[in-house]
CSV table of C-alpha atoms in Angstrom, one decimal:
chain,number,residue,atom,x,y,z
A,7,UNK,CA,17.6,-6.6,-20.8
A,8,UNK,CA,19.5,-7.5,-17.6
A,9,UNK,CA,19.0,-5.9,-14.2
A,10,UNK,CA,21.3,-6.4,-11.3
A,11,UNK,CA,20.9,-5.1,-7.8
A,12,UNK,CA,24.1,-5.6,-5.8
A,13,UNK,CA,24.5,-5.6,-2.0
A,14,UNK,CA,21.5,-3.3,-1.4
A,15,UNK,CA,21.2,-2.2,2.2
A,16,UNK,CA,18.6,0.1,3.9
A,17,UNK,CA,18.4,1.0,7.5
A,18,UNK,CA,15.8,2.9,9.6
A,19,UNK,CA,16.1,3.9,13.2
A,20,UNK,CA,16.3,0.6,15.1
A,21,UNK,CA,15.7,-1.5,12.0
A,22,UNK,CA,17.9,-3.0,9.3
A,23,UNK,CA,15.3,-3.3,6.6
A,24,UNK,CA,17.7,-4.7,4.0
A,25,UNK,CA,21.1,-6.3,4.6
A,26,UNK,CA,23.3,-6.6,1.4
A,27,UNK,CA,20.6,-8.1,-0.8
A,28,UNK,CA,21.4,-8.9,-4.4
A,29,UNK,CA,18.8,-9.6,-7.1
A,30,UNK,CA,19.1,-10.4,-10.9
A,31,UNK,CA,16.2,-10.1,-13.3
A,32,UNK,CA,16.2,-10.7,-17.1
A,33,UNK,CA,13.9,-9.6,-19.8
A,34,UNK,CA,11.3,-12.0,-21.0
A,35,UNK,CA,11.1,-13.7,-17.5
A,36,UNK,CA,8.7,-13.5,-14.6
A,37,UNK,CA,10.5,-13.3,-11.2
A,38,UNK,CA,8.6,-14.0,-8.0
A,39,UNK,CA,9.8,-12.1,-5.0
A,40,UNK,CA,8.3,-13.3,-1.7
A,41,UNK,CA,8.8,-13.3,2.0
A,42,UNK,CA,6.9,-12.9,5.2
A,43,UNK,CA,5.5,-9.5,6.1
A,44,UNK,CA,8.5,-7.4,7.1
A,45,UNK,CA,11.0,-9.6,5.2
A,46,UNK,CA,12.2,-6.6,3.1
A,47,UNK,CA,10.7,-7.3,-0.3
A,48,UNK,CA,8.7,-4.1,-0.5
A,49,UNK,CA,11.6,-2.1,0.7
A,50,UNK,CA,13.8,-3.6,-2.1
A,51,UNK,CA,11.2,-2.8,-4.7
A,52,UNK,CA,10.9,0.8,-3.3
A,53,UNK,CA,14.7,1.1,-4.0
A,54,UNK,CA,14.2,-0.1,-7.5
A,55,UNK,CA,11.2,2.1,-8.2
A,56,UNK,CA,12.9,5.2,-6.8
A,57,UNK,CA,10.8,5.8,-3.7
A,58,UNK,CA,13.6,4.8,-1.3
A,59,UNK,CA,16.8,6.7,-2.3
A,60,UNK,CA,18.6,6.2,1.0
A,61,UNK,CA,20.2,2.9,0.0
A,62,UNK,CA,23.7,1.7,-0.3
A,63,UNK,CA,24.9,-0.7,-2.9
A,64,UNK,CA,24.7,-0.5,-6.7
A,65,UNK,CA,22.1,-1.0,-9.5
A,66,UNK,CA,23.1,-1.8,-13.1
A,67,UNK,CA,21.0,-2.2,-16.2
A,68,UNK,CA,22.7,-4.1,-19.1
A,69,UNK,CA,26.0,-3.7,-17.4
A,70,UNK,CA,25.8,0.0,-16.9
A,71,UNK,CA,25.6,1.4,-13.3
A,72,UNK,CA,22.5,3.6,-12.9
A,73,UNK,CA,21.5,6.0,-10.0
A,74,UNK,CA,17.8,5.7,-9.0
A,75,UNK,CA,17.0,8.5,-6.6
A,76,UNK,CA,13.4,9.2,-7.5
A,77,UNK,CA,10.4,7.6,-9.3
A,78,UNK,CA,11.3,9.8,-12.3
A,79,UNK,CA,14.7,8.2,-12.4
A,80,UNK,CA,13.2,4.8,-12.4
A,81,UNK,CA,10.7,5.6,-15.1
A,82,UNK,CA,13.5,7.0,-17.2
A,83,UNK,CA,15.1,3.6,-17.1
A,84,UNK,CA,11.8,1.9,-18.0
A,85,UNK,CA,10.9,0.7,-14.4
A,86,UNK,CA,7.3,0.8,-13.5
A,87,UNK,CA,5.6,-0.3,-10.3
A,88,UNK,CA,1.9,-1.1,-9.7
A,89,UNK,CA,1.4,-0.7,-5.9
A,90,UNK,CA,-0.8,-3.0,-3.9
A,91,UNK,CA,-2.8,0.0,-2.6
A,92,UNK,CA,-4.2,1.1,-5.9
A,93,UNK,CA,-5.9,4.3,-4.7
A,94,UNK,CA,-2.5,5.7,-3.9
A,95,UNK,CA,-1.6,5.7,-7.6
A,96,UNK,CA,-4.8,7.2,-9.1
A,97,UNK,CA,-6.6,10.5,-9.0
A,98,UNK,CA,-10.2,9.6,-8.2
A,99,UNK,CA,-11.9,12.8,-9.6
A,100,UNK,CA,-10.2,12.4,-13.0
A,101,UNK,CA,-11.4,10.1,-15.8
A,102,UNK,CA,-9.8,6.8,-16.8
A,103,UNK,CA,-8.3,8.5,-19.9
A,104,UNK,CA,-6.8,11.4,-17.8
A,105,UNK,CA,-5.3,8.9,-15.3
A,106,UNK,CA,-3.8,6.8,-18.0
A,107,UNK,CA,-2.0,9.9,-19.4
A,108,UNK,CA,-1.0,11.6,-16.2
A,109,UNK,CA,2.7,10.8,-16.9
A,110,UNK,CA,2.6,12.6,-20.2
A,111,UNK,CA,1.1,15.9,-19.0
A,112,UNK,CA,3.9,18.4,-18.9
A,113,UNK,CA,6.5,15.8,-19.6
A,114,UNK,CA,7.9,17.7,-22.5
A,115,UNK,CA,8.4,21.4,-22.1
A,116,UNK,CA,8.5,22.0,-25.9
A,117,UNK,CA,4.9,20.7,-26.3
A,118,UNK,CA,2.2,23.3,-26.9
A,119,UNK,CA,0.3,24.1,-23.7
A,120,UNK,CA,-3.0,22.8,-25.1
A,121,UNK,CA,-4.2,19.3,-24.5
A,122,UNK,CA,-5.8,17.4,-27.3
A,123,UNK,CA,-8.6,15.7,-25.4
A,124,UNK,CA,-10.0,13.9,-28.3
A,125,UNK,CA,-6.6,12.3,-29.0
A,126,UNK,CA,-6.1,11.5,-25.4
A,127,UNK,CA,-9.4,9.7,-25.2
A,128,UNK,CA,-8.8,7.8,-28.4
A,129,UNK,CA,-5.4,6.6,-27.3
A,130,UNK,CA,-6.8,5.5,-23.9
A,131,UNK,CA,-9.6,3.6,-25.7
A,132,UNK,CA,-7.1,1.9,-28.0
A,133,UNK,CA,-4.9,0.9,-25.1
A,134,UNK,CA,-7.7,-0.5,-23.1
A,135,UNK,CA,-9.0,-2.5,-26.1
A,136,UNK,CA,-5.6,-3.8,-26.8
A,137,UNK,CA,-5.5,-5.3,-23.3
A,138,UNK,CA,-9.1,-6.4,-23.7
A,139,UNK,CA,-10.2,-4.3,-20.7
A,140,UNK,CA,-13.8,-3.2,-21.0
A,141,UNK,CA,-13.8,0.1,-19.3
A,142,UNK,CA,-15.0,3.4,-20.9
A,143,UNK,CA,-12.3,6.1,-21.1
A,144,UNK,CA,-14.7,8.8,-19.8
A,145,UNK,CA,-15.5,6.9,-16.6
A,146,UNK,CA,-14.4,8.6,-13.4
A,147,UNK,CA,-11.9,6.6,-11.4
A,148,UNK,CA,-14.0,7.1,-8.3
A,149,UNK,CA,-16.7,5.0,-9.9
A,150,UNK,CA,-14.5,2.0,-10.6
A,151,UNK,CA,-14.2,-1.2,-8.6
A,152,UNK,CA,-11.0,-2.1,-6.9
A,153,UNK,CA,-10.2,-4.7,-9.6
A,154,UNK,CA,-10.9,-2.1,-12.4
A,155,UNK,CA,-8.5,0.4,-10.7
A,156,UNK,CA,-5.9,-2.3,-10.7
A,157,UNK,CA,-6.3,-2.9,-14.4
A,158,UNK,CA,-6.0,0.9,-15.1
A,159,UNK,CA,-2.7,1.0,-13.2
A,160,UNK,CA,-1.4,-1.9,-15.2
A,161,UNK,CA,-2.5,-0.3,-18.5
A,162,UNK,CA,-0.8,2.9,-17.6
A,163,UNK,CA,2.4,1.1,-16.8
A,164,UNK,CA,2.2,-0.8,-20.2
A,165,UNK,CA,1.6,2.5,-22.0
A,166,UNK,CA,5.1,3.8,-21.1
A,167,UNK,CA,8.3,2.4,-22.5
A,168,UNK,CA,8.2,-0.3,-19.8
A,169,UNK,CA,11.2,-2.7,-19.5
A,170,UNK,CA,10.7,-3.8,-15.9
A,171,UNK,CA,7.2,-4.1,-14.4
A,172,UNK,CA,6.8,-4.6,-10.7
A,173,UNK,CA,3.4,-6.0,-9.6
A,174,UNK,CA,2.8,-5.8,-5.8
A,175,UNK,CA,0.0,-8.3,-4.8
A,176,UNK,CA,-1.7,-7.7,-8.2
A,177,UNK,CA,-4.3,-10.5,-7.9
A,178,UNK,CA,-5.5,-9.5,-4.4
A,179,UNK,CA,-8.6,-7.6,-5.6
A,180,UNK,CA,-9.2,-9.7,-8.7
A,181,UNK,CA,-11.7,-12.4,-9.5
A,182,UNK,CA,-10.8,-15.7,-11.1
A,183,UNK,CA,-11.5,-14.4,-14.6
A,184,UNK,CA,-9.7,-11.1,-13.9
A,185,UNK,CA,-6.7,-13.0,-12.7
A,186,UNK,CA,-6.6,-15.0,-15.9
A,187,UNK,CA,-6.8,-11.8,-17.8
A,188,UNK,CA,-3.9,-10.4,-15.9
A,189,UNK,CA,-1.8,-13.5,-16.5
A,190,UNK,CA,-2.6,-13.2,-20.3
A,191,UNK,CA,-1.3,-9.6,-20.2
A,192,UNK,CA,1.8,-10.7,-18.3
A,193,UNK,CA,2.5,-13.4,-20.9
A,194,UNK,CA,2.1,-10.9,-23.7
A,195,UNK,CA,4.6,-8.5,-22.0
A,196,UNK,CA,7.1,-11.4,-21.7
A,197,UNK,CA,7.0,-11.8,-25.5
A,198,UNK,CA,8.1,-8.2,-25.8
A,199,UNK,CA,11.1,-8.9,-23.6
A,200,UNK,CA,9.7,-7.1,-20.5
A,201,UNK,CA,10.9,-8.4,-17.2
A,202,UNK,CA,8.1,-8.8,-14.6
A,203,UNK,CA,8.7,-8.9,-10.9
A,204,UNK,CA,5.7,-10.5,-9.1
A,205,UNK,CA,5.1,-10.0,-5.4
A,206,UNK,CA,2.3,-12.2,-4.0
A,207,UNK,CA,1.4,-14.4,-1.0
A,208,UNK,CA,-0.8,-16.6,-3.2
A,209,UNK,CA,1.8,-19.2,-3.8
A,210,UNK,CA,-0.1,-21.5,-6.3
A,211,UNK,CA,-0.4,-18.4,-8.6
A,212,UNK,CA,3.3,-17.8,-8.5
A,213,UNK,CA,4.0,-21.4,-9.5
A,214,UNK,CA,1.6,-20.9,-12.4
A,215,UNK,CA,3.0,-17.7,-13.8
A,216,UNK,CA,6.6,-17.3,-12.7
A,217,UNK,CA,9.9,-18.7,-14.0
A,218,UNK,CA,12.2,-17.9,-11.0
A,219,UNK,CA,11.5,-17.3,-7.3
A,220,UNK,CA,13.5,-15.4,-4.7
A,221,UNK,CA,12.7,-15.7,-1.0
A,222,UNK,CA,13.6,-13.1,1.6
A,223,UNK,CA,13.6,-13.2,5.4
A,224,UNK,CA,14.5,-10.6,7.9
A,225,UNK,CA,16.0,-8.2,5.3
A,226,UNK,CA,18.2,-10.9,3.8
A,227,UNK,CA,18.0,-13.2,0.7
A,228,UNK,CA,17.4,-16.8,1.7
A,229,UNK,CA,17.1,-18.5,-1.6
A,230,UNK,CA,16.8,-17.8,-5.4
A,231,UNK,CA,16.3,-20.5,-8.0
A,232,UNK,CA,14.1,-21.6,-10.9
A,233,UNK,CA,10.6,-22.2,-9.7
A,234,UNK,CA,10.6,-25.7,-11.3
A,235,UNK,CA,13.3,-26.8,-8.8
A,236,UNK,CA,11.3,-26.1,-5.6
A,237,UNK,CA,7.9,-26.6,-4.1
A,238,UNK,CA,5.3,-24.6,-2.2
A,239,UNK,CA,6.2,-26.5,1.0
A,240,UNK,CA,9.9,-25.7,0.6
A,241,UNK,CA,9.2,-22.0,-0.2
A,242,UNK,CA,7.0,-21.7,2.9
A,243,UNK,CA,9.8,-23.2,5.0
A,244,UNK,CA,12.3,-20.8,3.5
A,245,UNK,CA,10.0,-17.9,4.3
A,246,UNK,CA,9.3,-18.8,7.9
A,247,UNK,CA,12.5,-20.6,8.8
A,248,UNK,CA,10.6,-23.7,9.8
A,249,UNK,CA,8.1,-26.1,8.3
A,250,UNK,CA,4.5,-24.8,8.1
A,251,UNK,CA,2.2,-26.2,10.7
A,252,UNK,CA,-1.6,-26.4,10.3
A,253,UNK,CA,-2.8,-22.8,10.0
A,254,UNK,CA,-6.3,-23.3,11.3
A,255,UNK,CA,-7.1,-23.6,15.0
A,256,UNK,CA,-8.9,-26.7,16.3
A,257,UNK,CA,-11.8,-25.2,18.2
A,258,UNK,CA,-14.9,-26.5,19.9
A,259,UNK,CA,-17.6,-23.9,19.3
A,260,UNK,CA,-19.3,-22.6,22.4
A,261,UNK,CA,-22.3,-21.1,20.6
A,262,UNK,CA,-25.1,-19.4,22.5
A,263,UNK,CA,-28.1,-17.3,21.6
A,264,UNK,CA,-28.5,-15.2,18.5
A,265,UNK,CA,-26.9,-11.8,19.0
A,266,UNK,CA,-27.0,-10.0,15.6
A,267,UNK,CA,-29.7,-10.6,13.1
A,268,UNK,CA,-30.4,-9.0,9.7
A,269,UNK,CA,-33.9,-9.4,8.2
A,270,UNK,CA,-34.4,-8.8,4.4
A,271,UNK,CA,-31.8,-6.1,4.5
A,272,UNK,CA,-31.2,-4.0,1.3
A,273,UNK,CA,-29.3,-0.9,0.3
A,274,UNK,CA,-31.1,-0.2,-3.0
A,275,UNK,CA,-27.9,-0.8,-5.0
A,276,UNK,CA,-25.7,-3.8,-4.3
A,277,UNK,CA,-27.5,-5.8,-1.5
A,278,UNK,CA,-30.9,-7.2,-1.9
A,279,UNK,CA,-33.1,-8.9,0.8
A,280,UNK,CA,-30.3,-10.4,2.8
A,281,UNK,CA,-31.2,-12.3,6.0
A,282,UNK,CA,-28.6,-13.7,8.3
A,283,UNK,CA,-27.8,-14.1,11.9
A,284,UNK,CA,-24.7,-14.7,14.1
A,285,UNK,CA,-24.7,-16.1,17.6
A,286,UNK,CA,-22.5,-15.3,20.5
A,287,UNK,CA,-19.3,-17.4,20.3
A,288,UNK,CA,-20.0,-18.2,16.6
A,289,UNK,CA,-17.9,-17.5,13.5
A,290,UNK,CA,-20.1,-17.2,10.3
A,291,UNK,CA,-18.6,-17.0,6.9
A,292,UNK,CA,-19.7,-14.7,4.0
A,293,UNK,CA,-18.3,-16.6,1.0
A,294,UNK,CA,-18.3,-15.2,-2.5
A,295,UNK,CA,-16.1,-14.2,-5.4
A,296,UNK,CA,-14.9,-10.6,-6.0
A,297,UNK,CA,-17.9,-8.4,-6.8
A,298,UNK,CA,-20.4,-10.7,-5.0
A,299,UNK,CA,-21.4,-8.0,-2.5
A,300,UNK,CA,-19.4,-9.1,0.6
A,301,UNK,CA,-17.8,-5.7,1.2
A,302,UNK,CA,-21.0,-3.9,0.6
A,303,UNK,CA,-22.9,-6.2,3.0
A,304,UNK,CA,-20.2,-5.7,5.7
A,305,UNK,CA,-20.5,-1.9,5.3
A,306,UNK,CA,-24.3,-2.1,5.5
A,307,UNK,CA,-24.1,-4.1,8.7
A,308,UNK,CA,-21.7,-1.5,10.1
A,309,UNK,CA,-23.7,1.6,9.2
A,310,UNK,CA,-21.2,2.8,6.6
A,311,UNK,CA,-24.0,2.6,4.0
A,312,UNK,CA,-27.7,3.2,4.4
A,313,UNK,CA,-30.3,0.5,4.5
A,314,UNK,CA,-33.3,1.2,2.2
A,315,UNK,CA,-35.4,-1.7,3.6
A,316,UNK,CA,-35.2,-4.5,6.1
A,317,UNK,CA,-34.3,-4.4,9.7
A,318,UNK,CA,-31.4,-5.1,12.0
A,319,UNK,CA,-31.6,-6.6,15.5
A,320,UNK,CA,-29.0,-6.6,18.2
A,321,UNK,CA,-29.6,-9.0,21.2
A,322,UNK,CA,-33.3,-9.1,20.2
A,323,UNK,CA,-33.7,-5.3,20.0
A,324,UNK,CA,-34.3,-3.4,16.8
A,325,UNK,CA,-31.5,-0.9,16.1
A,326,UNK,CA,-31.0,1.7,13.3
A,327,UNK,CA,-27.5,2.5,12.3
A,328,UNK,CA,-27.1,5.9,10.6
A,329,UNK,CA,-23.3,5.9,10.7
A,330,UNK,CA,-20.3,3.9,11.8
A,331,UNK,CA,-20.1,5.8,15.0
A,332,UNK,CA,-23.6,4.5,15.9
A,333,UNK,CA,-22.4,1.0,15.2
A,334,UNK,CA,-19.4,1.5,17.5
A,335,UNK,CA,-21.7,2.7,20.2
A,336,UNK,CA,-23.7,-0.6,19.8
A,337,UNK,CA,-20.5,-2.7,20.1
A,338,UNK,CA,-19.9,-3.4,16.4
A,339,UNK,CA,-16.4,-3.4,14.8
A,340,UNK,CA,-15.4,-3.6,11.2
A,341,UNK,CA,-11.9,-4.5,9.9
A,342,UNK,CA,-12.3,-3.3,6.2
A,343,UNK,CA,-10.8,-4.8,3.1
A,344,UNK,CA,-8.9,-1.7,2.1
A,345,UNK,CA,-6.9,-1.2,5.3
A,346,UNK,CA,-4.8,1.8,4.2
A,347,UNK,CA,-7.8,3.7,2.9
A,348,UNK,CA,-10.4,2.8,5.6
A,349,UNK,CA,-8.8,0.8,8.4
A,350,UNK,CA,-5.8,2.7,9.7
A,351,UNK,CA,-4.4,6.2,9.8
A,352,UNK,CA,-1.2,5.7,7.8
A,353,UNK,CA,0.2,9.1,8.8
A,354,UNK,CA,-0.1,8.5,12.5
A,355,UNK,CA,1.8,6.4,14.9
A,356,UNK,CA,1.1,2.8,16.1
A,357,UNK,CA,0.2,4.3,19.5
A,358,UNK,CA,-2.4,6.7,18.0
A,359,UNK,CA,-3.9,4.1,15.8
A,360,UNK,CA,-4.4,1.5,18.5
A,361,UNK,CA,-6.0,4.1,20.8
A,362,UNK,CA,-8.1,6.0,18.2
A,363,UNK,CA,-11.3,4.0,18.5
A,364,UNK,CA,-11.8,4.3,22.2
A,365,UNK,CA,-10.3,7.7,23.3
A,366,UNK,CA,-12.9,8.0,25.9
A,367,UNK,CA,-11.4,5.0,27.7
A,368,UNK,CA,-8.1,7.0,28.1
A,369,UNK,CA,-9.6,10.4,28.9
A,370,UNK,CA,-10.6,12.0,32.2
A,371,UNK,CA,-13.7,14.0,33.0
A,372,UNK,CA,-12.3,17.1,31.4
A,373,UNK,CA,-11.4,15.4,28.1
A,374,UNK,CA,-7.7,15.2,28.6
A,375,UNK,CA,-6.0,12.0,27.5
A,376,UNK,CA,-4.0,10.0,30.0
A,377,UNK,CA,-1.0,9.3,27.8
A,378,UNK,CA,0.6,6.8,30.2
A,379,UNK,CA,-2.6,4.7,30.3
A,380,UNK,CA,-3.0,5.0,26.5
A,381,UNK,CA,0.6,3.8,25.9
A,382,UNK,CA,0.2,0.9,28.4
A,383,UNK,CA,-2.9,-0.4,26.6
A,384,UNK,CA,-1.3,0.0,23.2
A,385,UNK,CA,2.0,-1.7,24.3
A,386,UNK,CA,0.1,-4.7,25.6
A,387,UNK,CA,-1.8,-5.0,22.3
A,388,UNK,CA,1.6,-4.9,20.4
A,389,UNK,CA,2.8,-7.8,22.5
A,390,UNK,CA,-0.5,-9.8,22.2
A,391,UNK,CA,-0.6,-9.4,18.4
A,392,UNK,CA,3.2,-9.6,17.9
A,393,UNK,CA,3.2,-6.4,15.9
A,394,UNK,CA,6.7,-5.8,14.5
A,395,UNK,CA,7.5,-2.2,15.2
A,396,UNK,CA,10.7,-0.5,16.5
A,397,UNK,CA,8.8,1.9,18.6
A,398,UNK,CA,5.2,2.9,19.6
A,399,UNK,CA,5.9,6.2,17.9
A,400,UNK,CA,6.7,4.6,14.5
A,401,UNK,CA,4.3,5.7,11.7
A,402,UNK,CA,2.0,2.9,10.6
A,403,UNK,CA,2.9,3.8,7.0
A,404,UNK,CA,6.4,2.4,7.7
A,405,UNK,CA,5.1,-1.0,8.8
A,406,UNK,CA,4.7,-4.0,6.6
A,407,UNK,CA,1.3,-4.9,5.2
A,408,UNK,CA,0.8,-7.8,7.7
A,409,UNK,CA,1.7,-5.6,10.6
A,410,UNK,CA,-0.6,-2.8,9.4
A,411,UNK,CA,-3.4,-5.4,9.3
A,412,UNK,CA,-2.7,-6.3,12.9
A,413,UNK,CA,-2.9,-2.7,13.9
A,414,UNK,CA,-6.3,-2.4,12.1
A,415,UNK,CA,-7.5,-5.4,14.2
A,416,UNK,CA,-5.8,-4.3,17.4
A,417,UNK,CA,-7.6,-1.0,17.7
A,418,UNK,CA,-10.9,-2.9,18.0
A,419,UNK,CA,-9.5,-5.3,20.6
A,420,UNK,CA,-8.6,-2.3,22.7
A,421,UNK,CA,-12.2,-1.1,22.3
A,422,UNK,CA,-13.5,-4.6,23.2
A,423,UNK,CA,-16.4,-4.8,20.8
A,424,UNK,CA,-19.2,-7.4,20.9
A,425,UNK,CA,-19.5,-8.1,17.1
A,426,UNK,CA,-16.4,-8.3,14.9
A,427,UNK,CA,-16.8,-8.0,11.1
A,428,UNK,CA,-13.7,-9.1,9.2
A,429,UNK,CA,-13.7,-8.2,5.4
A,430,UNK,CA,-10.8,-10.1,3.7
A,431,UNK,CA,-8.6,-10.0,6.8
A,432,UNK,CA,-5.8,-12.0,5.2
A,433,UNK,CA,-5.5,-10.0,2.0
A,434,UNK,CA,-1.9,-9.4,1.3
A,435,UNK,CA,-0.8,-11.1,4.4
A,436,UNK,CA,1.9,-13.8,4.6
A,437,UNK,CA,1.3,-17.4,5.9
A,438,UNK,CA,2.9,-16.7,9.3
A,439,UNK,CA,0.7,-13.6,9.9
A,440,UNK,CA,-2.4,-15.4,8.6
A,441,UNK,CA,-2.0,-18.0,11.4
A,442,UNK,CA,-1.7,-15.2,13.9
A,443,UNK,CA,-5.0,-13.7,12.6
A,444,UNK,CA,-6.8,-17.0,12.6
A,445,UNK,CA,-5.7,-17.7,16.2
A,446,UNK,CA,-6.9,-14.2,17.2
A,447,UNK,CA,-10.3,-14.7,15.6
A,448,UNK,CA,-10.7,-18.1,17.3
A,449,UNK,CA,-9.9,-16.5,20.7
A,450,UNK,CA,-12.6,-13.8,20.1
A,451,UNK,CA,-15.2,-16.5,19.4
A,452,UNK,CA,-14.0,-18.4,22.5
A,453,UNK,CA,-14.6,-15.2,24.6
A,454,UNK,CA,-18.2,-15.2,23.4
A,455,UNK,CA,-17.9,-12.6,20.7
A,456,UNK,CA,-19.9,-12.8,17.5
A,457,UNK,CA,-17.7,-12.9,14.4
A,458,UNK,CA,-18.5,-12.4,10.7
A,459,UNK,CA,-15.7,-13.5,8.4
A,460,UNK,CA,-16.1,-12.4,4.7
A,461,UNK,CA,-13.6,-13.8,2.2
A,462,UNK,CA,-13.2,-15.0,-1.3
A,463,UNK,CA,-10.5,-17.4,0.0
A,464,UNK,CA,-12.8,-20.4,0.2
A,465,UNK,CA,-10.2,-22.6,2.0
A,466,UNK,CA,-10.2,-20.0,4.8
A,467,UNK,CA,-14.0,-20.1,5.0
A,468,UNK,CA,-13.9,-23.9,5.4
A,469,UNK,CA,-11.1,-23.8,7.9
A,470,UNK,CA,-12.4,-21.0,10.1
A,471,UNK,CA,-16.2,-20.8,10.2
A,472,UNK,CA,-19.1,-22.7,11.8
A,473,UNK,CA,-21.8,-21.7,9.3
A,474,UNK,CA,-21.5,-20.1,5.9
A,475,UNK,CA,-23.7,-17.8,3.8
A,476,UNK,CA,-22.8,-17.8,0.1
A,477,UNK,CA,-23.3,-14.5,-1.8
A,478,UNK,CA,-23.9,-14.1,-5.5
A,479,UNK,CA,-24.8,-10.8,-7.1
A,480,UNK,CA,-25.7,-9.2,-3.8
A,481,UNK,CA,-28.0,-11.9,-2.6
A,482,UNK,CA,-27.5,-14.9,-0.2
A,483,UNK,CA,-28.1,-18.0,-2.3
A,484,UNK,CA,-27.4,-20.6,0.3
A,485,UNK,CA,-26.8,-21.1,4.0
A,486,UNK,CA,-24.6,-24.1,4.9
A,487,UNK,CA,-23.2,-25.8,7.9
A,488,UNK,CA,-19.5,-25.4,7.1
A,489,UNK,CA,-18.3,-28.8,8.3
A,490,UNK,CA,-20.9,-30.4,5.9
A,491,UNK,CA,-19.6,-28.6,2.8
A,492,UNK,CA,-16.4,-28.2,0.8
A,493,UNK,CA,-14.6,-25.7,-1.4
A,494,UNK,CA,-16.0,-27.2,-4.6
A,495,UNK,CA,-19.6,-26.6,-3.5
A,496,UNK,CA,-18.8,-23.1,-2.3
A,497,UNK,CA,-17.2,-22.3,-5.6
A,498,UNK,CA,-20.1,-23.7,-7.5
A,499,UNK,CA,-22.6,-21.6,-5.6
A,500,UNK,CA,-20.4,-18.6,-5.8
A,501,UNK,CA,-20.4,-18.7,-9.5
A,502,UNK,CA,-24.2,-18.8,-9.8
A,503,UNK,CA,-24.9,-22.5,-9.5
A,504,UNK,CA,-27.9,-23.6,-7.6
């Protein structure tokens, strides 16, 4: 199987998203496609998967020109894409078996109108077992973890007559063992002559699993070569247009009194007797692997889930958070892991998103919004965060992942919170945008804000934080002074060592 995309161009109002990009992919190989956020890689894959029909140029498979104007056209040619935002591809109130067979329901008009549920569940069970995925077919998708949803999407893609599989940031929600499982599935597909296009910002993983690598920048192709002929340092330089400088900011902590404190906090499900504190001007880390309870703890501290026991103190005073709105009133902010689902309004503009947390700030006594004041504050935030957007009215859905993350952070900067909780803030973000986010977090601490930084990226924990709490199975197993530890110790504690 040989795929060729020739001179592909896509333009939006004020933006040339792709400028005559060509890409070749062969069956039985894994092709890495990378670039900084906004480089055009996602747009190129939208063209290939049929969700961006307004392109110029040509696409050929095995020497025959094909027209791809819809996802149905792409699937007809054996092209499947697993999106980074997994919830967009699944129906939460259906079972795993039903989601795996969505593409078959009504696909053949000659089939009898009755669904053989027993057969559907049996086929789903067989498919999951073949990929060694231990999920019951009758489980509701809404009850699955982010990693499990990712595996269901991959299983569904494999179930079809898949010739080209596009994986967009597939390892972002996965643990180390789940990543190894994914790589095993990919290698099995290669033996069946499937071509795999792998989009990821985790460069060491690309060098482990991929055969070739193509780098894009500003809508153009910069380089394309066998991965054995390049290096991580060269790839980063190709992405950014300059050598990578030290990403972490040298800072002298100006730590003051304790501002937020949790005492034996539990939610009755995922978090058990957690005690921690963060001081003004301090950045604390919540380190742990996928499933350790970091996200659940962040939501508990923000009032998005209910505490069943324990207490929370803010500036020495006991507070009770019954909802996120209560947390906001007390000066807490949460930048969640799943930004498209929980952190931004994808169907609204950059302007609306940046102003949505603090509408009262832009309203008069009668409740009417001062649009001029609102736009001024949002424009200043776009400049401060270097958000790449053609206009303030551009829908956030049309921005790259890194710029969406900046919007998710920017809305809280407009609100000027006292405690900032970051849950995997660099997930799916390129090396350039990561440095911007690190600098921003350092500035918040310098201004006396209290920062909680939750991540499974242990190098980021080491580079960014003053103290670190290590989570395992919903409990804090160790508190460490970050400068006195290392990644090896954090990993050992994160995997249950003591």
